[in-house]
mmCIF file of C-alpha atoms and ligand atoms in Angstrom:
data_model
loop_
_atom_site.group_PDB
_atom_site.id
_atom_site.type_symbol
_atom_site.label_atom_id
_atom_site.label_comp_id
_atom_site.label_asym_id
_atom_site.label_seq_id
_atom_site.Cartn_x
_atom_site.Cartn_y
_atom_site.Cartn_z
ATOM 1 C CA MET A 115 159.585 131.590 148.370
ATOM 2 C CA GLU A 116 159.050 134.276 145.451
ATOM 3 C CA THR A 117 157.873 132.815 142.438
ATOM 4 C CA SER A 118 155.861 135.437 139.189
ATOM 5 C CA TRP A 119 152.993 132.819 139.436
ATOM 6 C CA LEU A 120 152.086 134.274 143.292
ATOM 7 C CA GLN A 121 153.559 137.500 143.267
ATOM 8 C CA GLU A 122 150.301 137.852 140.210
ATOM 9 C CA LEU A 123 148.264 136.512 142.370
ATOM 10 C CA GLN A 124 148.696 138.794 145.009
ATOM 11 C CA ARG A 125 148.136 141.070 141.836
ATOM 12 C CA ASN A 126 145.130 139.835 142.030
ATOM 13 C CA LYS A 127 145.359 138.203 138.464
ATOM 14 C CA LYS A 128 145.170 134.896 137.154
ATOM 15 C CA PRO A 129 149.027 134.103 136.779
ATOM 16 C CA ASP A 130 149.864 132.620 132.636
ATOM 17 C CA CYS A 131 151.025 129.362 131.318
ATOM 18 C CA GLU A 132 154.792 130.738 131.718
ATOM 19 C CA LYS A 133 154.697 131.585 135.711
ATOM 20 C CA LEU A 134 153.037 128.364 136.263
ATOM 21 C CA LEU A 135 156.087 126.630 134.918
ATOM 22 C CA ASP A 136 158.670 128.989 136.571
ATOM 23 C CA HIS A 137 156.457 129.010 139.949
ATOM 24 C CA LEU A 138 156.524 124.099 139.705
ATOM 25 C CA LEU A 139 160.140 125.102 138.298
ATOM 26 C CA GLN A 140 161.314 126.184 141.608
ATOM 27 C CA ILE A 141 159.168 124.301 144.333
ATOM 28 C CA HIS A 142 161.284 121.598 142.848
ATOM 29 C CA ARG A 143 164.514 123.004 142.178
ATOM 30 C CA ASP A 144 164.298 124.020 146.150
ATOM 31 C CA ASN A 145 162.784 120.575 147.011
ATOM 32 C CA PRO A 146 163.999 117.640 144.482
ATOM 33 C CA GLY A 147 161.765 113.892 144.879
ATOM 34 C CA PHE A 148 159.536 115.476 147.515
ATOM 35 C CA THR A 149 156.540 113.684 145.437
ATOM 36 C CA GLU A 150 158.293 110.720 145.936
ATOM 37 C CA LYS A 151 159.227 110.622 149.633
ATOM 38 C CA TYR A 152 155.508 110.893 149.634
ATOM 39 C CA SER A 153 154.176 108.651 147.413
ATOM 40 C CA THR A 154 156.339 105.478 148.021
ATOM 41 C CA ASN A 155 154.667 105.156 151.254
ATOM 42 C CA CYS A 156 150.893 106.028 150.456
ATOM 43 C CA ILE A 157 149.729 102.568 149.857
ATOM 44 C CA ASP A 158 145.971 100.897 149.508
ATOM 45 C CA SER A 159 144.714 97.603 151.697
ATOM 46 C CA SER A 160 146.806 95.333 149.987
ATOM 47 C CA GLY A 161 150.276 97.532 150.701
ATOM 48 C CA LYS A 162 150.897 98.734 146.446
ATOM 49 C CA ASN A 163 151.750 102.127 146.238
ATOM 50 C CA THR A 164 150.351 104.782 144.077
ATOM 51 C CA TYR A 165 154.164 103.608 141.358
ATOM 52 C CA GLN A 166 152.752 99.824 141.246
ATOM 53 C CA TRP A 167 149.301 100.567 140.954
ATOM 54 C CA LEU A 168 150.217 102.784 137.511
ATOM 55 C CA ALA A 169 152.684 100.034 136.808
ATOM 56 C CA GLU A 170 150.142 97.543 136.261
ATOM 57 C CA VAL A 171 149.077 98.564 132.960
ATOM 58 C CA ILE A 172 152.349 97.480 131.366
ATOM 59 C CA GLU A 173 151.626 94.037 130.025
ATOM 60 C CA ARG A 174 154.691 92.028 129.180
ATOM 61 C CA GLU A 175 153.924 90.413 126.383
ATOM 62 C CA ASP A 176 152.714 93.775 124.255
ATOM 63 C CA HIS A 177 154.463 96.540 125.659
ATOM 64 C CA ILE A 178 158.929 97.331 124.821
ATOM 65 C CA GLU A 179 158.215 101.545 124.858
ATOM 66 C CA VAL A 180 157.421 103.100 127.763
ATOM 67 C CA LEU A 181 157.661 107.416 129.008
ATOM 68 C CA ASP A 182 156.975 108.434 132.295
ATOM 69 C CA LEU A 183 155.885 111.973 131.213
ATOM 70 C CA ALA A 184 156.432 113.985 134.251
ATOM 71 C CA CYS A 185 158.796 111.293 135.408
ATOM 72 C CA GLY A 186 160.335 113.147 138.635
ATOM 73 C CA SER A 187 163.030 112.141 140.388
ATOM 74 C CA GLY A 188 162.269 108.591 138.520
ATOM 75 C CA PRO A 189 160.611 106.397 141.254
ATOM 76 C CA LEU A 190 158.144 104.951 138.544
ATOM 77 C CA LEU A 191 160.558 104.538 135.307
ATOM 78 C CA SER A 192 162.313 102.692 138.139
ATOM 79 C CA HIS A 193 159.832 100.615 139.786
ATOM 80 C CA CYS A 194 158.901 99.443 136.148
ATOM 81 C CA HIS A 195 162.676 98.272 135.906
ATOM 82 C CA ASP A 196 163.445 96.631 139.070
ATOM 83 C CA LYS A 197 159.638 94.623 137.278
ATOM 84 C CA PHE A 198 160.769 94.132 133.635
ATOM 85 C CA GLY A 199 163.841 94.385 133.856
ATOM 86 C CA GLY A 200 165.437 95.234 130.407
ATOM 87 C CA ASN A 201 162.480 94.110 128.260
ATOM 88 C CA LEU A 202 161.809 97.612 127.934
ATOM 89 C CA SER A 203 162.787 100.823 126.776
ATOM 90 C CA LEU A 204 162.410 103.641 128.792
ATOM 91 C CA THR A 205 161.620 107.916 128.341
ATOM 92 C CA GLY A 206 161.655 110.345 131.091
ATOM 93 C CA VAL A 207 160.631 113.677 130.579
ATOM 94 C CA ASP A 208 160.550 116.375 133.067
ATOM 95 C CA ILE A 209 160.697 120.612 132.878
ATOM 96 C CA SER A 210 162.883 120.677 135.919
ATOM 97 C CA LYS A 211 166.901 119.141 136.115
ATOM 98 C CA ALA A 212 166.862 119.262 139.843
ATOM 99 C CA GLU A 213 164.203 116.363 139.660
ATOM 100 C CA LEU A 214 166.480 115.090 136.294
ATOM 101 C CA ASN A 215 169.652 115.036 138.326
ATOM 102 C CA LEU A 216 168.030 112.541 140.923
ATOM 103 C CA ALA A 217 166.097 110.375 137.815
ATOM 104 C CA GLU A 218 169.384 110.025 135.904
ATOM 105 C CA LYS A 219 171.806 109.180 139.358
ATOM 106 C CA ARG A 220 169.397 106.118 140.231
ATOM 107 C CA LEU A 221 168.475 104.827 136.355
ATOM 108 C CA PRO A 222 169.738 102.723 134.228
ATOM 109 C CA ASP A 223 172.300 103.931 131.579
ATOM 110 C CA THR A 224 170.137 102.781 129.173
ATOM 111 C CA THR A 225 167.549 105.249 130.046
ATOM 112 C CA THR A 226 166.250 107.830 127.739
ATOM 113 C CA LEU A 227 165.467 111.284 130.079
ATOM 114 C CA ILE A 228 165.097 114.318 128.094
ATOM 115 C CA GLN A 229 164.441 117.998 129.704
ATOM 116 C CA ALA A 230 161.116 119.212 127.701
ATOM 117 C CA LYS A 231 157.859 120.288 128.120
ATOM 118 C CA ALA A 232 154.992 117.508 128.204
ATOM 119 C CA GLN A 233 153.744 119.820 125.607
ATOM 120 C CA ASN A 234 156.403 119.288 122.011
ATOM 121 C CA LEU A 235 157.138 115.935 122.314
ATOM 122 C CA GLU A 236 158.595 116.951 118.647
ATOM 123 C CA PHE A 237 161.954 114.563 119.491
ATOM 124 C CA ILE A 238 159.286 111.971 119.851
ATOM 125 C CA ARG A 239 157.939 110.119 116.288
ATOM 126 C CA ASP A 240 154.344 109.800 115.437
ATOM 127 C CA GLU A 241 152.917 106.136 117.190
ATOM 128 C CA GLU A 242 156.767 105.155 118.956
ATOM 129 C CA ILE A 243 155.502 104.101 122.100
ATOM 130 C CA ASP A 244 153.333 101.039 123.703
ATOM 131 C CA VAL A 245 152.226 102.942 127.060
ATOM 132 C CA VAL A 246 153.026 106.192 127.777
ATOM 133 C CA LEU A 247 152.200 106.730 132.373
ATOM 134 C CA CYS A 248 151.781 110.335 134.258
ATOM 135 C CA HIS A 249 152.111 109.703 137.866
ATOM 136 C CA TRP A 250 150.854 113.028 139.672
ATOM 137 C CA ALA A 251 151.383 115.749 137.016
ATOM 138 C CA LEU A 252 149.101 115.752 134.883
ATOM 139 C CA THR A 253 146.503 117.707 136.915
ATOM 140 C CA LEU A 254 149.448 120.339 137.242
ATOM 141 C CA MET A 255 149.796 120.554 133.296
ATOM 142 C CA ASP A 256 147.780 124.327 131.862
ATOM 143 C CA PRO A 257 147.839 124.134 128.558
ATOM 144 C CA VAL A 258 146.556 120.330 129.222
ATOM 145 C CA GLY A 259 145.015 120.332 125.643
ATOM 146 C CA PRO A 260 148.536 120.108 124.309
ATOM 147 C CA VAL A 261 149.497 117.634 126.509
ATOM 148 C CA LEU A 262 146.807 115.189 125.711
ATOM 149 C CA LYS A 263 146.763 115.490 121.501
ATOM 150 C CA GLU A 264 150.686 115.290 122.330
ATOM 151 C CA ILE A 265 149.950 111.927 124.033
ATOM 152 C CA SER A 266 147.602 110.514 121.391
ATOM 153 C CA ARG A 267 150.297 111.248 118.539
ATOM 154 C CA VAL A 268 152.974 109.324 120.155
ATOM 155 C CA LEU A 269 150.966 106.631 120.824
ATOM 156 C CA ARG A 270 151.234 103.327 118.630
ATOM 157 C CA PRO A 271 148.114 102.088 117.385
ATOM 158 C CA GLY A 272 146.476 100.037 120.486
ATOM 159 C CA GLY A 273 148.614 101.443 123.179
ATOM 160 C CA THR A 274 147.964 102.660 126.234
ATOM 161 C CA PHE A 275 147.788 105.564 128.068
ATOM 162 C CA ALA A 276 147.110 105.453 131.970
ATOM 163 C CA ALA A 277 148.074 108.455 134.929
ATOM 164 C CA ILE A 278 147.121 108.569 138.362
ATOM 165 C CA VAL A 279 145.310 111.749 139.338
ATOM 166 C CA ASP A 280 143.546 113.439 142.289
ATOM 167 C CA GLY A 281 140.731 112.192 143.478
ATOM 168 C CA ASP A 282 137.227 112.918 144.893
ATOM 169 C CA LYS A 283 138.161 114.915 148.017
ATOM 170 C CA SER A 284 134.335 113.715 149.511
ATOM 171 C CA PHE A 285 135.683 109.895 149.598
ATOM 172 C CA SER A 286 138.118 110.670 152.807
ATOM 173 C CA GLN A 287 136.903 113.154 155.610
ATOM 174 C CA GLU A 288 140.709 113.952 157.208
ATOM 175 C CA TYR A 289 141.536 114.135 153.215
ATOM 176 C CA GLU A 290 139.049 116.881 152.720
ATOM 177 C CA ASP A 291 139.709 118.663 156.306
ATOM 178 C CA VAL A 292 143.411 118.681 156.144
ATOM 179 C CA SER A 293 142.836 120.720 152.243
ATOM 180 C CA GLU A 294 140.828 122.566 154.036
ATOM 181 C CA LEU A 295 143.264 123.283 156.920
ATOM 182 C CA ILE A 296 146.138 123.617 153.970
ATOM 183 C CA TYR A 297 144.307 126.118 152.178
ATOM 184 C CA SER A 298 143.674 128.149 155.531
ATOM 185 C CA TRP A 299 146.611 128.958 155.936
ATOM 186 C CA VAL A 300 148.018 129.907 152.298
ATOM 187 C CA GLY A 301 145.053 132.185 151.698
ATOM 188 C CA LYS A 302 145.770 134.039 154.717
ATOM 189 C CA ALA A 303 149.453 134.424 152.056
ATOM 190 C CA TYR A 304 147.526 134.790 149.195
ATOM 191 C CA GLN A 305 144.110 135.200 149.395
ATOM 192 C CA ASN A 306 143.522 134.326 145.619
ATOM 193 C CA TYR A 307 145.671 131.193 145.597
ATOM 194 C CA ARG A 308 142.266 128.776 145.732
ATOM 195 C CA LYS A 309 140.653 130.918 143.151
ATOM 196 C CA TYR A 310 143.155 130.424 140.605
ATOM 197 C CA GLU A 311 145.541 126.279 141.557
ATOM 198 C CA LEU A 312 147.687 124.949 139.713
ATOM 199 C CA GLY A 313 146.884 124.023 136.839
ATOM 200 C CA ASP A 314 143.535 122.995 134.435
ATOM 201 C CA VAL A 315 140.992 122.106 137.503
ATOM 202 C CA ARG A 316 138.895 119.718 134.807
ATOM 203 C CA VAL A 317 141.820 116.791 135.652
ATOM 204 C CA ARG A 318 141.063 117.239 139.494
ATOM 205 C CA GLN A 319 138.029 115.774 138.934
ATOM 206 C CA LYS A 320 136.043 112.048 137.557
ATOM 207 C CA GLU A 321 132.992 113.593 134.947
ATOM 208 C CA THR A 322 134.911 116.539 133.685
ATOM 209 C CA LEU A 323 138.788 114.495 132.829
ATOM 210 C CA GLN A 324 135.788 111.989 131.489
ATOM 211 C CA GLU A 325 135.263 114.705 129.466
ATOM 212 C CA LEU A 326 138.122 116.364 128.644
ATOM 213 C CA ILE A 327 139.484 112.744 127.777
ATOM 214 C CA GLY A 328 137.053 112.211 125.070
ATOM 215 C CA HIS A 329 138.231 114.967 123.148
ATOM 216 C CA TYR A 330 141.190 113.440 122.044
ATOM 217 C CA PHE A 331 140.984 109.458 122.422
ATOM 218 C CA ARG A 332 137.445 107.000 121.900
ATOM 219 C CA GLU A 333 135.289 107.646 125.173
ATOM 220 C CA GLU A 334 134.898 103.709 124.656
ATOM 221 C CA ASP A 335 138.312 103.439 125.417
ATOM 222 C CA ILE A 336 138.859 105.533 129.174
ATOM 223 C CA THR A 337 138.390 103.838 131.792
ATOM 224 C CA ILE A 338 138.627 106.302 135.796
ATOM 225 C CA GLN A 339 138.975 104.072 138.739
ATOM 226 C CA GLN A 340 139.085 105.681 142.675
ATOM 227 C CA LYS A 341 141.286 103.847 145.591
ATOM 228 C CA LEU A 342 141.629 105.510 148.681
ATOM 229 C CA PHE A 343 145.657 105.466 150.207
ATOM 230 C CA SER A 344 147.068 106.148 152.756
ATOM 231 C CA VAL A 345 149.719 106.724 155.095
ATOM 232 C CA PHE A 346 150.803 106.171 157.767
ATOM 233 C CA GLY A 347 152.239 107.747 161.406
ATOM 234 C CA THR A 348 151.666 109.026 164.823
ATOM 235 C CA PRO A 349 150.214 112.592 164.694
ATOM 236 C CA ALA A 350 153.798 114.569 164.790
ATOM 237 C CA LYS A 351 154.578 111.981 161.572
ATOM 238 C CA LEU A 352 151.470 112.326 159.433
ATOM 239 C CA ALA A 353 152.061 116.098 159.742
ATOM 240 C CA SER A 354 155.175 116.804 158.311
ATOM 241 C CA ASN A 355 154.442 113.896 155.527
ATOM 242 C CA VAL A 356 151.384 115.801 154.585
ATOM 243 C CA ALA A 357 152.206 119.029 154.474
ATOM 244 C CA ASN A 358 154.813 118.737 152.072
ATOM 245 C CA PHE A 359 152.866 116.466 149.601
ATOM 246 C CA PHE A 360 150.384 119.142 149.277
ATOM 247 C CA TYR A 361 152.189 122.518 146.768
ATOM 248 C CA ALA A 362 150.230 124.666 148.464
ATOM 249 C CA SER A 363 152.554 124.284 151.736
ATOM 250 C CA TYR A 364 155.562 125.787 149.182
ATOM 251 C CA ALA A 365 153.557 128.172 148.973
ATOM 252 C CA LEU A 366 153.731 129.471 152.676
ATOM 253 C CA PRO A 367 155.792 132.147 153.903
ATOM 254 C CA GLU A 368 159.201 130.364 155.805
ATOM 255 C CA ASN A 369 157.504 132.585 159.294
ATOM 256 C CA MET A 370 153.767 130.563 158.968
ATOM 257 C CA LYS A 371 155.217 126.925 158.439
ATOM 258 C CA PRO A 372 155.374 126.129 161.618
ATOM 259 C CA SER A 373 152.080 127.103 162.760
ATOM 260 C CA LEU A 374 150.591 125.021 159.675
ATOM 261 C CA LEU A 375 152.570 121.735 161.061
ATOM 262 C CA ASP A 376 151.610 123.292 164.681
ATOM 263 C CA ASP A 377 147.412 123.167 163.097
ATOM 264 C CA LEU A 378 147.890 119.524 161.701
ATOM 265 C CA GLN A 379 149.212 118.081 164.319
ATOM 266 C CA GLU A 380 146.635 119.222 166.816
ATOM 267 C CA TYR A 381 144.592 118.066 164.013
ATOM 268 C CA PHE A 382 145.926 114.553 163.774
ATOM 269 C CA LYS A 383 145.940 114.040 167.562
ATOM 270 C CA ASN A 384 142.584 115.126 168.131
ATOM 271 C CA ASN A 385 141.557 112.299 165.795
ATOM 272 C CA GLU A 386 144.171 109.488 167.116
ATOM 273 C CA LYS A 387 141.363 107.225 167.923
ATOM 274 C CA VAL A 388 139.181 107.639 165.322
ATOM 275 C CA LEU A 389 141.608 107.692 162.254
ATOM 276 C CA ASN A 390 144.119 104.937 164.311
ATOM 277 C CA HIS A 391 147.622 107.332 163.293
ATOM 278 C CA GLU A 392 146.036 106.725 159.405
ATOM 279 C CA PHE A 393 145.688 108.979 156.672
ATOM 280 C CA ARG A 394 143.642 107.922 154.196
ATOM 281 C CA MET A 395 143.982 109.720 150.598
ATOM 282 C CA PRO A 396 140.975 109.550 147.744
ATOM 283 C CA ILE A 397 143.448 108.523 144.396
ATOM 284 C CA ASN A 398 142.021 107.940 140.920
ATOM 285 C CA ARG A 399 143.636 105.829 137.709
ATOM 286 C CA LEU A 400 143.075 106.784 134.708
ATOM 287 C CA ILE A 401 143.329 104.621 131.836
ATOM 288 C CA VAL A 402 143.450 104.579 128.271
ATOM 289 C CA ARG A 403 143.282 101.369 126.044
ATOM 290 C CA GLY A 404 143.511 101.733 122.123
HETATM 291 C C1 SAM B 128 154.033 115.536 141.018
HETATM 292 S S1 SAM B 128 154.909 115.483 140.303
HETATM 293 C C2 SAM B 128 155.486 114.035 140.157
HETATM 294 C C3 SAM B 128 156.826 113.316 139.960
HETATM 295 C C4 SAM B 128 156.597 111.860 139.294
HETATM 296 N N1 SAM B 128 155.928 112.001 138.461
HETATM 297 C C5 SAM B 128 156.146 111.338 140.563
HETATM 298 O O1 SAM B 128 154.985 111.115 140.940
HETATM 299 O O2 SAM B 128 157.567 111.243 141.452
HETATM 300 C C6 SAM B 128 155.090 116.924 138.926
HETATM 301 C C7 SAM B 128 156.495 116.829 138.306
HETATM 302 O O3 SAM B 128 155.858 117.254 136.483
HETATM 303 C C8 SAM B 128 156.504 117.949 136.615
HETATM 304 N N2 SAM B 128 155.965 119.190 135.148
HETATM 305 C C9 SAM B 128 155.317 119.861 135.784
HETATM 306 N N3 SAM B 128 154.861 120.792 134.584
HETATM 307 C C10 SAM B 128 155.390 119.528 133.724
HETATM 308 C C11 SAM B 128 154.994 120.062 132.328
HETATM 309 N N4 SAM B 128 154.077 120.725 131.759
HETATM 310 N N5 SAM B 128 156.027 119.189 131.669
HETATM 311 C C12 SAM B 128 156.595 118.145 132.074
HETATM 312 N N6 SAM B 128 156.689 118.030 133.194
HETATM 313 C C13 SAM B 128 156.930 118.924 134.081
HETATM 314 C C14 SAM B 128 156.879 118.703 137.519
HETATM 315 O O4 SAM B 128 158.606 118.953 137.174
HETATM 316 C C15 SAM B 128 157.401 117.400 138.566
HETATM 317 O O5 SAM B 128 158.559 117.100 138.162
#
């Protein structure tokens, strides 16, 4: 894969926001729906996945207008529709046409899907939305400030904003190990990959996220909950599932991918007894209730 974002890394320069979008768009154009494939099967101890966990913030009595920011292929909107039927008015926004095409196929005609950046939601009126949801995407957004500003503008007073974001790596040894392995491979192709990462790093840690959100919403309305979610499978299955979830794997040149998969499979084989066919991921749910 050749993107302007990766080219900038090779020049040892920090890629700008346009290059980030170009990079994300290419990955999603070539692999639409990849987040959903992983996340649907990533469950907590009660069997709930992260889409279901996020949608719990919707209150049947109180909420009608729901916006899914960076909706991707539409799994969250689809879950909301299944759970609440026609009682909700659903809107999805995403930059990727390839993802929106998948969303359009599965969602009822009443769903509004818009190709746009989360940084500019000018097509939504002030205080029009009851709930803004964002599943696995806030981490990618840079600049993230304008996104949070737009969310606070479109939310009605007393509305809810909730997002699924990365949890603290140190809560799962295998998550730390696997990230390290994937990043060490991508580091062989792009030395600076780790240095710049995707999106705004403040979203990736509870303390910095709390502070960031506090600039746009009242501190007392913010909660961040952490939970472990797992995928299960044989070493080979875990290796390919996990590799396909990390954006870094998509940056790896094609000829290096088989070696990454071999290393991941070896890791899961060697730890089969300890992990018992399970890979746990720490995940945070941010909730801002006005
Ligand atoms: C990891 S995927 C998550 C997709 C979906 N929410 C899910 O969980 O299945 C991230 C999504 O964010 C979208 N995205 C990234 N940056 C964006 C931005 N600034 N504005 C709107 N969408 C964005 C991508 O196109 C992609 O569909």
